[in-house]
Short mmCIF file of N, CA, C and O in Angstrom, two decimals:
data_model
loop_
_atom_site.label_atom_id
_atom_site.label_comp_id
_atom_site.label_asym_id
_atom_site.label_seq_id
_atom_site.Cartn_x
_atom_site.Cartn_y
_atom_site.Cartn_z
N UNK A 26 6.26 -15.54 4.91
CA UNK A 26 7.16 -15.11 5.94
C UNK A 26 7.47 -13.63 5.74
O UNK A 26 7.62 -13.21 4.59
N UNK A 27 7.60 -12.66 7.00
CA UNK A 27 7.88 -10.99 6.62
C UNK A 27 9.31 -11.61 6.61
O UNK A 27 9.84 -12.68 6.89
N UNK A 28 9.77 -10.02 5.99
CA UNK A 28 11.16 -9.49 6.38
C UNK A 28 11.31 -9.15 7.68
O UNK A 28 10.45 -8.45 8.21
N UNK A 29 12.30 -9.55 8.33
CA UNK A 29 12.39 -7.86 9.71
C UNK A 29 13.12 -7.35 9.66
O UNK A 29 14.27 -7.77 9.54
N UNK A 30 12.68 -5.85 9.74
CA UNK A 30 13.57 -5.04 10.04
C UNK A 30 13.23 -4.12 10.94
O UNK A 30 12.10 -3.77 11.26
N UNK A 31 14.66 -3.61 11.50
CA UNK A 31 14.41 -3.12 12.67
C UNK A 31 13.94 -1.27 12.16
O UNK A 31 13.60 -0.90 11.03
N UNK A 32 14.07 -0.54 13.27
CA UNK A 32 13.59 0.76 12.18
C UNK A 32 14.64 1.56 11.88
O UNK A 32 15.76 1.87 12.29
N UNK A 33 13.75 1.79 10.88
CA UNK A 33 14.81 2.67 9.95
C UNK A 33 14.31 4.10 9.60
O UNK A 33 13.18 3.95 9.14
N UNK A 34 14.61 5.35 9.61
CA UNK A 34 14.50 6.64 9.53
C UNK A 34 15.60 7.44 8.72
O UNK A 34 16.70 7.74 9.20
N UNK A 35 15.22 7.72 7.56
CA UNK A 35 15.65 8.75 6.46
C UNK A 35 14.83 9.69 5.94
O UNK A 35 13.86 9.70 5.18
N UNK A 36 15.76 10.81 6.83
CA UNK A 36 15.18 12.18 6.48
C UNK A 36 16.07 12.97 5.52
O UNK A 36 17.28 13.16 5.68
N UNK A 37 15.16 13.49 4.29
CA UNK A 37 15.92 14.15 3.74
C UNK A 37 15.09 15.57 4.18
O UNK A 37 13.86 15.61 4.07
N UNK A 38 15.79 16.61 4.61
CA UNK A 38 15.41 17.71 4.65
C UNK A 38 16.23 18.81 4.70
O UNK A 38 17.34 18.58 5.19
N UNK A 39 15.93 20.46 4.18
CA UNK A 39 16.87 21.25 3.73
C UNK A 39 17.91 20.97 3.13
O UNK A 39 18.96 21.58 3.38
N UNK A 40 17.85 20.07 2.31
CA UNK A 40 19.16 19.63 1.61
C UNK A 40 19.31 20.56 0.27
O UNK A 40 18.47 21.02 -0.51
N UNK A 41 20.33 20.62 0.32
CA UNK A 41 20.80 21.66 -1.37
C UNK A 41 21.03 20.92 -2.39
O UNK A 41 20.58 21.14 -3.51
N UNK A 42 21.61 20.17 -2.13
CA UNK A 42 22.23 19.27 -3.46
C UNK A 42 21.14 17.79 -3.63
O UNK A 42 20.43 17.56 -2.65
N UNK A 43 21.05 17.00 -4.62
CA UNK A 43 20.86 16.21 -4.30
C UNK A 43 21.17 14.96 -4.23
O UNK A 43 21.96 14.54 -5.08
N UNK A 44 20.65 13.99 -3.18
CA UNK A 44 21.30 12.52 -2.71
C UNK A 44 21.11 11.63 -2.57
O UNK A 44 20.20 11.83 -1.77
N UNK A 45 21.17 10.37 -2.66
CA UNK A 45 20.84 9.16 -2.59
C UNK A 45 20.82 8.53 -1.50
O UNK A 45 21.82 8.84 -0.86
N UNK A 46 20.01 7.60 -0.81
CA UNK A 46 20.63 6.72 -0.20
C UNK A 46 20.00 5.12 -0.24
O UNK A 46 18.96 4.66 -0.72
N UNK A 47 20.76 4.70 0.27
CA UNK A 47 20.62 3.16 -0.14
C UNK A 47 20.41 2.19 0.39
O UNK A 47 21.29 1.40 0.07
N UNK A 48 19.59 1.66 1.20
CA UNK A 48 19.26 0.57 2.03
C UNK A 48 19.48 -0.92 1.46
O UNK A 48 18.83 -1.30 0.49
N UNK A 49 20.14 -1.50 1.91
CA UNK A 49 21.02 -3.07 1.29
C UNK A 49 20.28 -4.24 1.95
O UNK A 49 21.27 -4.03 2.66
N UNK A 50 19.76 -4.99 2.31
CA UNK A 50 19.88 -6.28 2.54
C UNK A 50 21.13 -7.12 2.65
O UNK A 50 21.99 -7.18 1.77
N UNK A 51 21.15 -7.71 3.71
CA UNK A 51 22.82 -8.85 3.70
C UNK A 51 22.22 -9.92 4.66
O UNK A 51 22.97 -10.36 5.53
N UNK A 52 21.17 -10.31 4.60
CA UNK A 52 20.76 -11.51 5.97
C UNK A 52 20.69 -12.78 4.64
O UNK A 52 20.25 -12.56 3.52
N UNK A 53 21.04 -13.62 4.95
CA UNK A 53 21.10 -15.21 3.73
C UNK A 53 19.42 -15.24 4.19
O UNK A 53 18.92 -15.42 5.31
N UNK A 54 18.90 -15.05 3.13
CA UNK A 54 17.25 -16.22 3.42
C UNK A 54 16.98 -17.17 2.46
O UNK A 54 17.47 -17.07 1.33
N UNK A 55 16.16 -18.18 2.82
CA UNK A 55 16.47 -18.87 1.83
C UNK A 55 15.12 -18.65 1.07
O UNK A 55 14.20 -17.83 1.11
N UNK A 56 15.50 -19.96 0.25
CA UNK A 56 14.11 -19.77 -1.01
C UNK A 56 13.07 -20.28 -0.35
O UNK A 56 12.95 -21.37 0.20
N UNK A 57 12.13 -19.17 -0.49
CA UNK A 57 10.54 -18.74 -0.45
C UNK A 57 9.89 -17.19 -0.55
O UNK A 57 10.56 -16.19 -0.29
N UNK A 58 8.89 -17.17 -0.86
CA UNK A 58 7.92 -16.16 -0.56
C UNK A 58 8.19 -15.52 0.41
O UNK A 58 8.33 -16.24 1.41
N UNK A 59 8.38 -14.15 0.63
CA UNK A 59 8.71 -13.14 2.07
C UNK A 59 7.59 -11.94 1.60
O UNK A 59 7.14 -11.90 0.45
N UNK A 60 7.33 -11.29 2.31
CA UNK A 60 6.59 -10.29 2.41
C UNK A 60 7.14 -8.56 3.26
O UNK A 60 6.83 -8.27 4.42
N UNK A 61 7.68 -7.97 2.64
CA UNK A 61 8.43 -6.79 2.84
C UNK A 61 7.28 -5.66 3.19
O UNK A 61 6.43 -5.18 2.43
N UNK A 62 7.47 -5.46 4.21
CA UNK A 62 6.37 -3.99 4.90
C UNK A 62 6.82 -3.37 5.30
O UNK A 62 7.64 -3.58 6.20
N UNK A 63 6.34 -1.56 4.54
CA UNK A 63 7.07 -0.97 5.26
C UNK A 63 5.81 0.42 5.42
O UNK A 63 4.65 0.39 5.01
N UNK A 64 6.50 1.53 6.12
CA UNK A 64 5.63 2.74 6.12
C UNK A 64 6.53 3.90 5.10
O UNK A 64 7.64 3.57 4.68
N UNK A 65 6.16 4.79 4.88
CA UNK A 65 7.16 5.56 4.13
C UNK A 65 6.17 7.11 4.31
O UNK A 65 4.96 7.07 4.53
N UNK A 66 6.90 8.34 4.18
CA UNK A 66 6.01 9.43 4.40
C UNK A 66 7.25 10.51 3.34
O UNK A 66 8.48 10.62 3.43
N UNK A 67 6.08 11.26 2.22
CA UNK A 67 6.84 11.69 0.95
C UNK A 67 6.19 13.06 0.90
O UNK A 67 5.21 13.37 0.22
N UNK A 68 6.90 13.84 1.74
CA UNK A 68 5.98 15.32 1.59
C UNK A 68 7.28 16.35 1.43
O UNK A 68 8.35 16.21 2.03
N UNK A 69 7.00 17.28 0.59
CA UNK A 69 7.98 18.52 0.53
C UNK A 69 8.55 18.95 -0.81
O UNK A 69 8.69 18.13 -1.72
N UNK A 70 8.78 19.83 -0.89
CA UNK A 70 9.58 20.31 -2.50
C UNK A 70 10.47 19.43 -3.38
O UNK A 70 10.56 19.19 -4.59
N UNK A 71 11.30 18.94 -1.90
CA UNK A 71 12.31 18.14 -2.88
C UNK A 71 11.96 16.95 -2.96
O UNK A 71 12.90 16.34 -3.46
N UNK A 72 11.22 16.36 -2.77
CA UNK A 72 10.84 15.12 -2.73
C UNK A 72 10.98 14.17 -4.46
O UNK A 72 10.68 14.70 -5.53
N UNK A 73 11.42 12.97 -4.34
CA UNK A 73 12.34 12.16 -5.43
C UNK A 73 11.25 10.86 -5.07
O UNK A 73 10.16 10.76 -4.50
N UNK A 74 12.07 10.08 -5.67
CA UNK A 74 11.99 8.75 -5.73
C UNK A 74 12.10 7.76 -4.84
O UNK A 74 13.29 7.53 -4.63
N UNK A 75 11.19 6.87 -4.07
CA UNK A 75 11.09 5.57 -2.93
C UNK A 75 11.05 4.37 -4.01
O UNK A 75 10.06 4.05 -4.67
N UNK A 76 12.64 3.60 -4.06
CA UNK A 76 12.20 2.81 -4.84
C UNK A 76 12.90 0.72 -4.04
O UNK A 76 13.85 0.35 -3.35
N UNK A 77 11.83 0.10 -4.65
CA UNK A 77 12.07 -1.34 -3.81
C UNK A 77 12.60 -1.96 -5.09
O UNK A 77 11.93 -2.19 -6.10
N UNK A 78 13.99 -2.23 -4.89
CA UNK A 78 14.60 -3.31 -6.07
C UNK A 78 15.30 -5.09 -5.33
O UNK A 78 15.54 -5.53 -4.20
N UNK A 79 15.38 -5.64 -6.85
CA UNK A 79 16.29 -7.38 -6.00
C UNK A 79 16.88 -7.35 -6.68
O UNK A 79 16.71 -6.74 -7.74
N UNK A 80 18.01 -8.10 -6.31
CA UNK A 80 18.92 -7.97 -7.36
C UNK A 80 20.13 -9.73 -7.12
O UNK A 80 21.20 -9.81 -6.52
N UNK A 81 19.77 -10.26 -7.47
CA UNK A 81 19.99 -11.96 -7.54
C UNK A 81 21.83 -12.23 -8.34
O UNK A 81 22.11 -12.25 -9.54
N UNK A 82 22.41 -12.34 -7.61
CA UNK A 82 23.90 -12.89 -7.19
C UNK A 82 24.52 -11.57 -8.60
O UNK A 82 24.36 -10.41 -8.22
N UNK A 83 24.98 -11.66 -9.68
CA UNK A 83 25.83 -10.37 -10.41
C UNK A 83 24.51 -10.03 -11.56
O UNK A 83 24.77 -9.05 -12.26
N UNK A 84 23.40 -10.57 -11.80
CA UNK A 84 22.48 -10.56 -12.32
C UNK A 84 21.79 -8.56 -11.98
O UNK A 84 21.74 -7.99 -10.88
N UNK A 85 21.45 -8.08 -13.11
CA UNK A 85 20.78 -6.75 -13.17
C UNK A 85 19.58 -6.45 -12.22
O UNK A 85 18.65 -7.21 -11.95
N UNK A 86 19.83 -5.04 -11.71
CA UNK A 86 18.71 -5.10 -10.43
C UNK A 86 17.44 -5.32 -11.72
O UNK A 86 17.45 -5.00 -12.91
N UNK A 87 16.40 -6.02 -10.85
CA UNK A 87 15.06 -5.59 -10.91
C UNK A 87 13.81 -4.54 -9.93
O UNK A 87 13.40 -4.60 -8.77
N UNK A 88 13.59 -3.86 -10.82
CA UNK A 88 12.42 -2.54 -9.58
C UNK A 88 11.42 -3.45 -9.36
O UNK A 88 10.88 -4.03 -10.30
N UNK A 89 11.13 -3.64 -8.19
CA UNK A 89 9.68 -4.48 -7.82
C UNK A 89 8.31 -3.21 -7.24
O UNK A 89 7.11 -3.43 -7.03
N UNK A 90 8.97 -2.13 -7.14
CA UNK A 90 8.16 -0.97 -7.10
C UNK A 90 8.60 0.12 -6.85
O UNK A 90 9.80 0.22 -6.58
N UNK A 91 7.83 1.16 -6.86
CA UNK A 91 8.15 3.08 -7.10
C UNK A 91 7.37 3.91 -6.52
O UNK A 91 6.29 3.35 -6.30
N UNK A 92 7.39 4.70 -6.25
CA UNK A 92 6.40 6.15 -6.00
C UNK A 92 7.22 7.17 -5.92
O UNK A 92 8.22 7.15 -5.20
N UNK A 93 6.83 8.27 -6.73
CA UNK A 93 7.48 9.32 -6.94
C UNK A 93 6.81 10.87 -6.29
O UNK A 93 5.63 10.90 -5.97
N UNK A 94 7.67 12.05 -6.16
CA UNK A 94 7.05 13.10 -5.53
C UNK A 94 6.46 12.88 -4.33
O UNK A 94 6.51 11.95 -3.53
N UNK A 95 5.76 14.16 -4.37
CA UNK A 95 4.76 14.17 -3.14
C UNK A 95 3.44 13.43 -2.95
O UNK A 95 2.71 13.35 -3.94
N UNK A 96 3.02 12.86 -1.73
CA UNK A 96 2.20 11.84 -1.64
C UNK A 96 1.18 12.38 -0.62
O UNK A 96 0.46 11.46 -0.22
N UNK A 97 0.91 13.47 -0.13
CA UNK A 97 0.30 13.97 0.95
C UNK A 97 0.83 13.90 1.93
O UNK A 97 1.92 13.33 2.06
N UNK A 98 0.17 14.48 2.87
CA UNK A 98 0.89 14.48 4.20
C UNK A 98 0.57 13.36 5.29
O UNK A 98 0.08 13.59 6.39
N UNK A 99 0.88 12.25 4.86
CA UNK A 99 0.19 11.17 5.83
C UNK A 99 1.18 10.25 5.59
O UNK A 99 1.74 10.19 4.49
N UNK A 100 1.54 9.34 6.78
CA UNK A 100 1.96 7.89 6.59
C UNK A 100 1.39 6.96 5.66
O UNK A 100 0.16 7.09 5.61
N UNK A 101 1.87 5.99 4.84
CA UNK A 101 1.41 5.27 4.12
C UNK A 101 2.09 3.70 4.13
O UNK A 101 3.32 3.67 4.10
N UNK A 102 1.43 2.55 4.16
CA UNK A 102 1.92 1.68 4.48
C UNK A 102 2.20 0.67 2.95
O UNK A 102 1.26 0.94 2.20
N UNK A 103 2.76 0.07 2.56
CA UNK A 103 2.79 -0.68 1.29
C UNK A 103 3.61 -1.95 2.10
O UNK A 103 4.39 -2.02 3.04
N UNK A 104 2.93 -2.93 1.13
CA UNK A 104 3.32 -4.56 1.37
C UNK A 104 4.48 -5.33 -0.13
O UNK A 104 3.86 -4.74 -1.01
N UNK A 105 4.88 -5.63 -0.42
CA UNK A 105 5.34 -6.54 -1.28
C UNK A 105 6.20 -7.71 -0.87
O UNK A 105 7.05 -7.94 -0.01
N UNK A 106 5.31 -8.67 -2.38
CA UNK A 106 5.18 -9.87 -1.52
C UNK A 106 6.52 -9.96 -2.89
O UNK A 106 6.40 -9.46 -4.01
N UNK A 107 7.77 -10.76 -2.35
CA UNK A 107 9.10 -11.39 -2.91
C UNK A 107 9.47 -12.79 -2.84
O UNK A 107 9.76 -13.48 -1.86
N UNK A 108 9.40 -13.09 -4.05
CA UNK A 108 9.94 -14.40 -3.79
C UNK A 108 11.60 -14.40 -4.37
O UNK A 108 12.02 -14.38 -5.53
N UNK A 109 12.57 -14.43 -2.69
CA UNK A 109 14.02 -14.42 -2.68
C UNK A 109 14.66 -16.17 -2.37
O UNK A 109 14.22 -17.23 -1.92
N UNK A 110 15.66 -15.73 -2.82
CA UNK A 110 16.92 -16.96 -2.39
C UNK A 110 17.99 -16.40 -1.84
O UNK A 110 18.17 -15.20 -1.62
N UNK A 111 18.91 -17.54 -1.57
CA UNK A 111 19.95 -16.87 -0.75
C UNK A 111 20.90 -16.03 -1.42
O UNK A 111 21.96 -15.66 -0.92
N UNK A 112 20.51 -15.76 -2.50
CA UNK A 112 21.52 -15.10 -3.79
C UNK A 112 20.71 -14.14 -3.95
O UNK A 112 20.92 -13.86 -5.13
N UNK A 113 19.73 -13.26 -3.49
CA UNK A 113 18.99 -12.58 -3.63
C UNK A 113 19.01 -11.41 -2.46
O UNK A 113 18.72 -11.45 -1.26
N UNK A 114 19.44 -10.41 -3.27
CA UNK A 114 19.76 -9.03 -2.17
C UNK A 114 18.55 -8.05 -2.10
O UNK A 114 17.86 -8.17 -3.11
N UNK A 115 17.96 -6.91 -1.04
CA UNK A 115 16.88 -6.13 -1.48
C UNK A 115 17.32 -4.90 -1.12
O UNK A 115 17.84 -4.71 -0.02
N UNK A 116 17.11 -3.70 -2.26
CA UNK A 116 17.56 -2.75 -1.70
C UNK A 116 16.61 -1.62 -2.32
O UNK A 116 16.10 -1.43 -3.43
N UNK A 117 16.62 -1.10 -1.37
CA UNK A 117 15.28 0.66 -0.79
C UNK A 117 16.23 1.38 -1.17
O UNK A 117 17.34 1.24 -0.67
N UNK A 118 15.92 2.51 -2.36
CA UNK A 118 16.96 3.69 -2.71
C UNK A 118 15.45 4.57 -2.56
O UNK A 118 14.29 4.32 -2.88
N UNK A 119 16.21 5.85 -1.81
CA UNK A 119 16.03 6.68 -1.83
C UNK A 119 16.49 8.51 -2.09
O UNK A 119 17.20 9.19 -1.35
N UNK A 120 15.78 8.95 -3.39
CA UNK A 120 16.22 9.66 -4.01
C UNK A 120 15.41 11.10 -3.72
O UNK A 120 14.22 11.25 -3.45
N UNK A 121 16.35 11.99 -3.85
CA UNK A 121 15.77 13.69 -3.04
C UNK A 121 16.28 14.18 -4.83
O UNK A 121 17.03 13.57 -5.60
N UNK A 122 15.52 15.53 -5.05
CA UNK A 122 15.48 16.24 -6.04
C UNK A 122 16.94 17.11 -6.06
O UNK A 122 17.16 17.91 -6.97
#
């Protein structure tokens, strides 16, 4: 089963300082296999960290994946496949230099 989500657009650009942001999960799914797709595009100086974590009811996140810096100048699509419960949150941080 995918995730859905609707779209989502985070631009970090000309930024001075740097910032986080944090994409949460809050939909109850239950237990099974889901499949999370997304596109992501990582070009520019400041460019940080795209990272996919779960993190299961007060239990320590786990990273289920990463890519760091610059990635060329192209869209790129990545799949991961999750097996969640309803105690199971997912969250996309994204980190600028």
């Amino acid at each position: 089963m995918h995730i859905r989500v609707k779209v989502i657009h985070v631009s970090i650009y000309n930024v001075i300082v740097p910032c986080k942001s944090i994409l949460i999960s809050y939909e109850l799914l239950t237990g099974r296999s889901y499949c999370l797709t997304f596109y992501y595009h990582m070009l520019g100086s400041q460019m940080g960290d795209l990272t996919v974590f779960t993190q299961n009811g007060t239990e320590a996140p786990v990273g289920q994946w990463s890519v760091s810096g610059v990635n060329q100048d192209e869209w790129k699509e990545h799949r991961i496949d999750l097996s969640l419960d309803p105690h199971t949150k997912v969250y996309v941080t994204i980190y600028n230099m």
